[in-house]
């Protein structure tokens, strides 16, 4: 699976993006391809524009963002995601909250992790915390992005997400069949 990673932060540089580094290490170890990586400041329009660019890119199947999911005035990543989603995956947030609750207790209510699909691309927003990214990858995304884990994984569903348009999802499915990745 070809995955793009976007860090959202007013304070971090790429060199300080530990959550992004963790996701890149995890996804490449799992055999996926890092398709793109970028960092942006907390600006709703800029985040949504970057997401739309990557959604339109046939070389990107999944987008993972870190940061900007909290409750402060500058935390606008979730709103930017919802500006782009065609369909929200409500259960992603539910499962992430359940996992977080096991680790951080009632502080889990402050997380606004979210997932959705747009243009045949799975798009997920994770907190900036390395621990949260580790939990999301190890407990949700690793399984959902493994085509061998049928039934019911994202990889199985992605080819059909935009079947009405027969766009990126069909290309993704053909690449999956051809490469076995």
PDB file of C-alpha atoms in Angstrom:
ATOM      1  CA  UNK A   1       0.000   0.000   0.000  1.00  0.00           C
ATOM      2  CA  UNK A   2       1.326   3.460  -0.905  1.00  0.00           C
ATOM      3  CA  UNK A   3       1.066   5.696   2.156  1.00  0.00           C
ATOM      4  CA  UNK A   4       1.642   9.444   2.575  1.00  0.00           C
ATOM      5  CA  UNK A   5       2.455  10.916   6.003  1.00  0.00           C
ATOM      6  CA  UNK A   6       1.642  14.518   6.900  1.00  0.00           C
ATOM      7  CA  UNK A   7       2.705  16.111  10.186  1.00  0.00           C
ATOM      8  CA  UNK A   8       0.714  19.147  11.312  1.00  0.00           C
ATOM      9  CA  UNK A   9       2.538  21.418  13.729  1.00  0.00           C
ATOM     10  CA  UNK A  10       3.326  25.048  14.399  1.00  0.00           C
ATOM     11  CA  UNK A  11       6.420  24.056  16.380  1.00  0.00           C
ATOM     12  CA  UNK A  12       7.972  20.894  14.909  1.00  0.00           C
ATOM     13  CA  UNK A  13      10.296  20.612  11.930  1.00  0.00           C
ATOM     14  CA  UNK A  14      10.726  17.453   9.879  1.00  0.00           C
ATOM     15  CA  UNK A  15      13.856  16.680  11.928  1.00  0.00           C
ATOM     16  CA  UNK A  16      11.752  16.766  15.116  1.00  0.00           C
ATOM     17  CA  UNK A  17       8.793  14.779  13.771  1.00  0.00           C
ATOM     18  CA  UNK A  18       9.070  11.684  15.978  1.00  0.00           C
ATOM     19  CA  UNK A  19       5.493  10.577  15.257  1.00  0.00           C
ATOM     20  CA  UNK A  20       6.067  10.799  11.518  1.00  0.00           C
ATOM     21  CA  UNK A  21       9.346   8.897  11.905  1.00  0.00           C
ATOM     22  CA  UNK A  22       7.542   6.190  13.878  1.00  0.00           C
ATOM     23  CA  UNK A  23       4.821   5.817  11.224  1.00  0.00           C
ATOM     24  CA  UNK A  24       7.389   5.693   8.411  1.00  0.00           C
ATOM     25  CA  UNK A  25       9.374   3.018  10.256  1.00  0.00           C
ATOM     26  CA  UNK A  26       6.231   0.976  10.975  1.00  0.00           C
ATOM     27  CA  UNK A  27       4.764   1.206   7.489  1.00  0.00           C
ATOM     28  CA  UNK A  28       8.003   0.361   5.687  1.00  0.00           C
ATOM     29  CA  UNK A  29       8.707  -2.530   8.072  1.00  0.00           C
ATOM     30  CA  UNK A  30       5.237  -3.868   7.212  1.00  0.00           C
ATOM     31  CA  UNK A  31       6.188  -3.810   3.517  1.00  0.00           C
ATOM     32  CA  UNK A  32       4.263  -0.706   2.499  1.00  0.00           C
ATOM     33  CA  UNK A  33       5.655   2.151   0.416  1.00  0.00           C
ATOM     34  CA  UNK A  34       6.193   5.680   1.739  1.00  0.00           C
ATOM     35  CA  UNK A  35       4.633   7.613  -1.149  1.00  0.00           C
ATOM     36  CA  UNK A  36       5.136  11.124   0.270  1.00  0.00           C
ATOM     37  CA  UNK A  37       5.952  12.956   3.471  1.00  0.00           C
ATOM     38  CA  UNK A  38       5.416  16.577   4.397  1.00  0.00           C
ATOM     39  CA  UNK A  39       4.955  18.923   7.355  1.00  0.00           C
ATOM     40  CA  UNK A  40       2.512  21.855   7.499  1.00  0.00           C
ATOM     41  CA  UNK A  41       1.546  24.499  10.034  1.00  0.00           C
ATOM     42  CA  UNK A  42      -1.882  24.330  11.683  1.00  0.00           C
ATOM     43  CA  UNK A  43      -3.891  25.992   8.920  1.00  0.00           C
ATOM     44  CA  UNK A  44      -7.205  24.417   7.933  1.00  0.00           C
ATOM     45  CA  UNK A  45      -7.142  25.560   4.294  1.00  0.00           C
ATOM     46  CA  UNK A  46      -3.518  24.459   3.772  1.00  0.00           C
ATOM     47  CA  UNK A  47      -4.130  21.052   5.373  1.00  0.00           C
ATOM     48  CA  UNK A  48      -7.269  20.455   3.291  1.00  0.00           C
ATOM     49  CA  UNK A  49      -5.433  21.547   0.114  1.00  0.00           C
ATOM     50  CA  UNK A  50      -2.580  19.099   0.803  1.00  0.00           C
ATOM     51  CA  UNK A  51      -5.038  16.290   1.513  1.00  0.00           C
ATOM     52  CA  UNK A  52      -6.883  17.017  -1.752  1.00  0.00           C
ATOM     53  CA  UNK A  53      -3.599  16.963  -3.703  1.00  0.00           C
ATOM     54  CA  UNK A  54      -2.700  13.587  -2.265  1.00  0.00           C
ATOM     55  CA  UNK A  55      -6.230  12.199  -2.697  1.00  0.00           C
ATOM     56  CA  UNK A  56      -5.996  13.119  -6.397  1.00  0.00           C
ATOM     57  CA  UNK A  57      -2.576  11.443  -6.742  1.00  0.00           C
ATOM     58  CA  UNK A  58      -2.954   7.916  -8.183  1.00  0.00           C
ATOM     59  CA  UNK A  59       0.323   6.986  -6.455  1.00  0.00           C
ATOM     60  CA  UNK A  60      -1.184   7.411  -2.958  1.00  0.00           C
ATOM     61  CA  UNK A  61      -3.669   4.959  -1.448  1.00  0.00           C
ATOM     62  CA  UNK A  62      -3.656   6.018   2.226  1.00  0.00           C
ATOM     63  CA  UNK A  63      -2.912   9.306   3.986  1.00  0.00           C
ATOM     64  CA  UNK A  64      -1.942   9.431   7.668  1.00  0.00           C
ATOM     65  CA  UNK A  65      -1.722  12.786   9.413  1.00  0.00           C
ATOM     66  CA  UNK A  66      -0.335  13.459  12.884  1.00  0.00           C
ATOM     67  CA  UNK A  67      -1.092  16.471  15.030  1.00  0.00           C
ATOM     68  CA  UNK A  68      -3.801  19.079  15.270  1.00  0.00           C
ATOM     69  CA  UNK A  69      -6.420  16.721  16.720  1.00  0.00           C
ATOM     70  CA  UNK A  70      -6.636  18.293  20.157  1.00  0.00           C
ATOM     71  CA  UNK A  71      -8.977  20.885  21.623  1.00  0.00           C
ATOM     72  CA  UNK A  72      -6.986  24.120  21.309  1.00  0.00           C
ATOM     73  CA  UNK A  73      -7.921  26.899  18.922  1.00  0.00           C
ATOM     74  CA  UNK A  74      -5.019  25.979  16.615  1.00  0.00           C
ATOM     75  CA  UNK A  75      -6.075  22.302  16.370  1.00  0.00           C
ATOM     76  CA  UNK A  76      -7.846  22.301  12.996  1.00  0.00           C
ATOM     77  CA  UNK A  77      -6.718  19.038  11.411  1.00  0.00           C
ATOM     78  CA  UNK A  78     -10.007  17.242  12.073  1.00  0.00           C
ATOM     79  CA  UNK A  79     -11.976  20.080  10.477  1.00  0.00           C
ATOM     80  CA  UNK A  80      -9.659  20.014   7.444  1.00  0.00           C
ATOM     81  CA  UNK A  81     -10.145  16.264   7.124  1.00  0.00           C
ATOM     82  CA  UNK A  82     -13.914  16.639   7.255  1.00  0.00           C
ATOM     83  CA  UNK A  83     -13.690  19.291   4.522  1.00  0.00           C
ATOM     84  CA  UNK A  84     -12.177  16.560   2.308  1.00  0.00           C
ATOM     85  CA  UNK A  85     -13.998  13.366   3.342  1.00  0.00           C
ATOM     86  CA  UNK A  86     -16.671  11.911   1.142  1.00  0.00           C
ATOM     87  CA  UNK A  87     -17.520   9.429   3.887  1.00  0.00           C
ATOM     88  CA  UNK A  88     -16.371   9.429   7.488  1.00  0.00           C
ATOM     89  CA  UNK A  89     -15.347   6.171   9.160  1.00  0.00           C
ATOM     90  CA  UNK A  90     -16.923   6.838  12.561  1.00  0.00           C
ATOM     91  CA  UNK A  91     -15.769   3.525  14.024  1.00  0.00           C
ATOM     92  CA  UNK A  92     -12.114   4.514  13.510  1.00  0.00           C
ATOM     93  CA  UNK A  93     -12.501   7.208  16.180  1.00  0.00           C
ATOM     94  CA  UNK A  94     -14.434   4.834  18.424  1.00  0.00           C
ATOM     95  CA  UNK A  95     -11.849   2.063  18.257  1.00  0.00           C
ATOM     96  CA  UNK A  96      -8.997   4.546  18.696  1.00  0.00           C
ATOM     97  CA  UNK A  97     -10.707   5.999  21.791  1.00  0.00           C
ATOM     98  CA  UNK A  98     -11.196   2.508  23.232  1.00  0.00           C
ATOM     99  CA  UNK A  99      -7.488   1.747  22.760  1.00  0.00           C
ATOM    100  CA  UNK A 100      -6.480   5.114  24.212  1.00  0.00           C
ATOM    101  CA  UNK A 101      -8.708   4.650  27.238  1.00  0.00           C
ATOM    102  CA  UNK A 102      -6.793   1.469  28.112  1.00  0.00           C
ATOM    103  CA  UNK A 103      -3.536   3.465  28.119  1.00  0.00           C
ATOM    104  CA  UNK A 104      -4.436   6.962  29.333  1.00  0.00           C
ATOM    105  CA  UNK A 105      -7.819   6.585  31.016  1.00  0.00           C
ATOM    106  CA  UNK A 106     -10.376   9.336  30.772  1.00  0.00           C
ATOM    107  CA  UNK A 107      -7.893  11.661  29.042  1.00  0.00           C
ATOM    108  CA  UNK A 108      -8.859   9.705  25.918  1.00  0.00           C
ATOM    109  CA  UNK A 109     -11.975  11.892  25.632  1.00  0.00           C
ATOM    110  CA  UNK A 110      -9.722  14.760  24.516  1.00  0.00           C
ATOM    111  CA  UNK A 111      -8.608  12.966  21.352  1.00  0.00           C
ATOM    112  CA  UNK A 112     -10.364  13.728  18.108  1.00  0.00           C
ATOM    113  CA  UNK A 113      -8.692  11.088  15.932  1.00  0.00           C
ATOM    114  CA  UNK A 114     -10.752  10.518  12.804  1.00  0.00           C
ATOM    115  CA  UNK A 115     -10.810   8.519   9.604  1.00  0.00           C
ATOM    116  CA  UNK A 116     -12.588   8.766   6.301  1.00  0.00           C
ATOM    117  CA  UNK A 117     -12.391   8.167   2.587  1.00  0.00           C
ATOM    118  CA  UNK A 118     -12.161  10.526  -0.356  1.00  0.00           C
ATOM    119  CA  UNK A 119     -11.503   9.737  -3.995  1.00  0.00           C
ATOM    120  CA  UNK A 120     -10.741   6.103  -3.234  1.00  0.00           C
ATOM    121  CA  UNK A 121      -8.151   7.098  -0.616  1.00  0.00           C
ATOM    122  CA  UNK A 122      -8.287   6.227   3.076  1.00  0.00           C
ATOM    123  CA  UNK A 123      -7.438   9.324   5.156  1.00  0.00           C
ATOM    124  CA  UNK A 124      -6.796   9.153   8.931  1.00  0.00           C
ATOM    125  CA  UNK A 125      -5.929  11.873  11.445  1.00  0.00           C
ATOM    126  CA  UNK A 126      -3.926  10.818  14.497  1.00  0.00           C
ATOM    127  CA  UNK A 127      -2.730  12.791  17.517  1.00  0.00           C
ATOM    128  CA  UNK A 128       0.864  14.063  17.451  1.00  0.00           C
ATOM    129  CA  UNK A 129       1.906  11.815  20.322  1.00  0.00           C
ATOM    130  CA  UNK A 130       4.280   9.014  19.330  1.00  0.00           C
ATOM    131  CA  UNK A 131       2.431   6.728  21.736  1.00  0.00           C
ATOM    132  CA  UNK A 132      -0.891   7.480  20.074  1.00  0.00           C
ATOM    133  CA  UNK A 133       0.593   6.889  16.614  1.00  0.00           C
ATOM    134  CA  UNK A 134       2.145   3.626  17.807  1.00  0.00           C
ATOM    135  CA  UNK A 135      -1.201   2.458  19.213  1.00  0.00           C
ATOM    136  CA  UNK A 136      -3.097   3.479  16.065  1.00  0.00           C
ATOM    137  CA  UNK A 137      -0.628   1.699  13.785  1.00  0.00           C
ATOM    138  CA  UNK A 138      -0.058  -1.426  15.863  1.00  0.00           C
ATOM    139  CA  UNK A 139      -3.676  -1.958  16.894  1.00  0.00           C
ATOM    140  CA  UNK A 140      -5.688  -0.645  13.921  1.00  0.00           C
ATOM    141  CA  UNK A 141      -3.829   0.325  10.774  1.00  0.00           C
ATOM    142  CA  UNK A 142      -1.348  -2.540  10.606  1.00  0.00           C
ATOM    143  CA  UNK A 143      -4.277  -4.956  10.532  1.00  0.00           C
ATOM    144  CA  UNK A 144      -6.523  -2.887   8.288  1.00  0.00           C
ATOM    145  CA  UNK A 145      -3.777  -2.364   5.696  1.00  0.00           C
ATOM    146  CA  UNK A 146      -2.833  -6.052   5.488  1.00  0.00           C
ATOM    147  CA  UNK A 147      -4.598  -7.653   2.526  1.00  0.00           C
ATOM    148  CA  UNK A 148      -4.064 -11.114   4.051  1.00  0.00           C
ATOM    149  CA  UNK A 149      -6.340 -10.280   6.979  1.00  0.00           C
ATOM    150  CA  UNK A 150      -9.640 -10.777   5.190  1.00  0.00           C
ATOM    151  CA  UNK A 151     -12.472 -10.200   5.563  1.00  0.00           C
ATOM    152  CA  UNK A 152     -13.165  -6.620   6.399  1.00  0.00           C
ATOM    153  CA  UNK A 153      -9.876  -4.741   6.069  1.00  0.00           C
ATOM    154  CA  UNK A 154      -9.410  -1.328   4.423  1.00  0.00           C
ATOM    155  CA  UNK A 155      -7.336  -2.885   1.646  1.00  0.00           C
ATOM    156  CA  UNK A 156     -10.221  -5.140   0.686  1.00  0.00           C
ATOM    157  CA  UNK A 157     -12.645  -2.200   0.693  1.00  0.00           C
ATOM    158  CA  UNK A 158     -10.521   0.475  -1.025  1.00  0.00           C
ATOM    159  CA  UNK A 159     -10.979  -0.845  -4.576  1.00  0.00           C
ATOM    160  CA  UNK A 160     -14.725  -0.432  -4.167  1.00  0.00           C
ATOM    161  CA  UNK A 161     -14.791   2.897  -2.317  1.00  0.00           C
ATOM    162  CA  UNK A 162     -15.122   4.848  -5.555  1.00  0.00           C
ATOM    163  CA  UNK A 163     -16.541   2.084  -7.744  1.00  0.00           C
ATOM    164  CA  UNK A 164     -19.126   4.521  -9.065  1.00  0.00           C
ATOM    165  CA  UNK A 165     -16.261   6.451 -10.695  1.00  0.00           C
ATOM    166  CA  UNK A 166     -13.913   3.506 -11.371  1.00  0.00           C
ATOM    167  CA  UNK A 167     -10.952   5.703 -10.581  1.00  0.00           C
ATOM    168  CA  UNK A 168      -8.124   5.312  -8.121  1.00  0.00           C
ATOM    169  CA  UNK A 169      -9.648   2.363  -6.284  1.00  0.00           C
ATOM    170  CA  UNK A 170      -9.595   0.232  -9.426  1.00  0.00           C
ATOM    171  CA  UNK A 171      -5.984   1.239 -10.137  1.00  0.00           C
ATOM    172  CA  UNK A 172      -5.131   0.385  -6.525  1.00  0.00           C
ATOM    173  CA  UNK A 173      -6.730  -3.047  -6.851  1.00  0.00           C
ATOM    174  CA  UNK A 174      -4.849  -3.770 -10.085  1.00  0.00           C
ATOM    175  CA  UNK A 175      -1.549  -2.714  -8.485  1.00  0.00           C
ATOM    176  CA  UNK A 176      -2.323  -4.941  -5.516  1.00  0.00           C
ATOM    177  CA  UNK A 177      -3.045  -7.921  -7.755  1.00  0.00           C
ATOM    178  CA  UNK A 178       0.008  -7.326  -9.929  1.00  0.00           C
ATOM    179  CA  UNK A 179       2.463  -6.781  -7.072  1.00  0.00           C
ATOM    180  CA  UNK A 180       0.971  -8.803  -4.259  1.00  0.00           C
ATOM    181  CA  UNK A 181       1.802  -5.867  -1.940  1.00  0.00           C
TER     182      UNK A 181
END
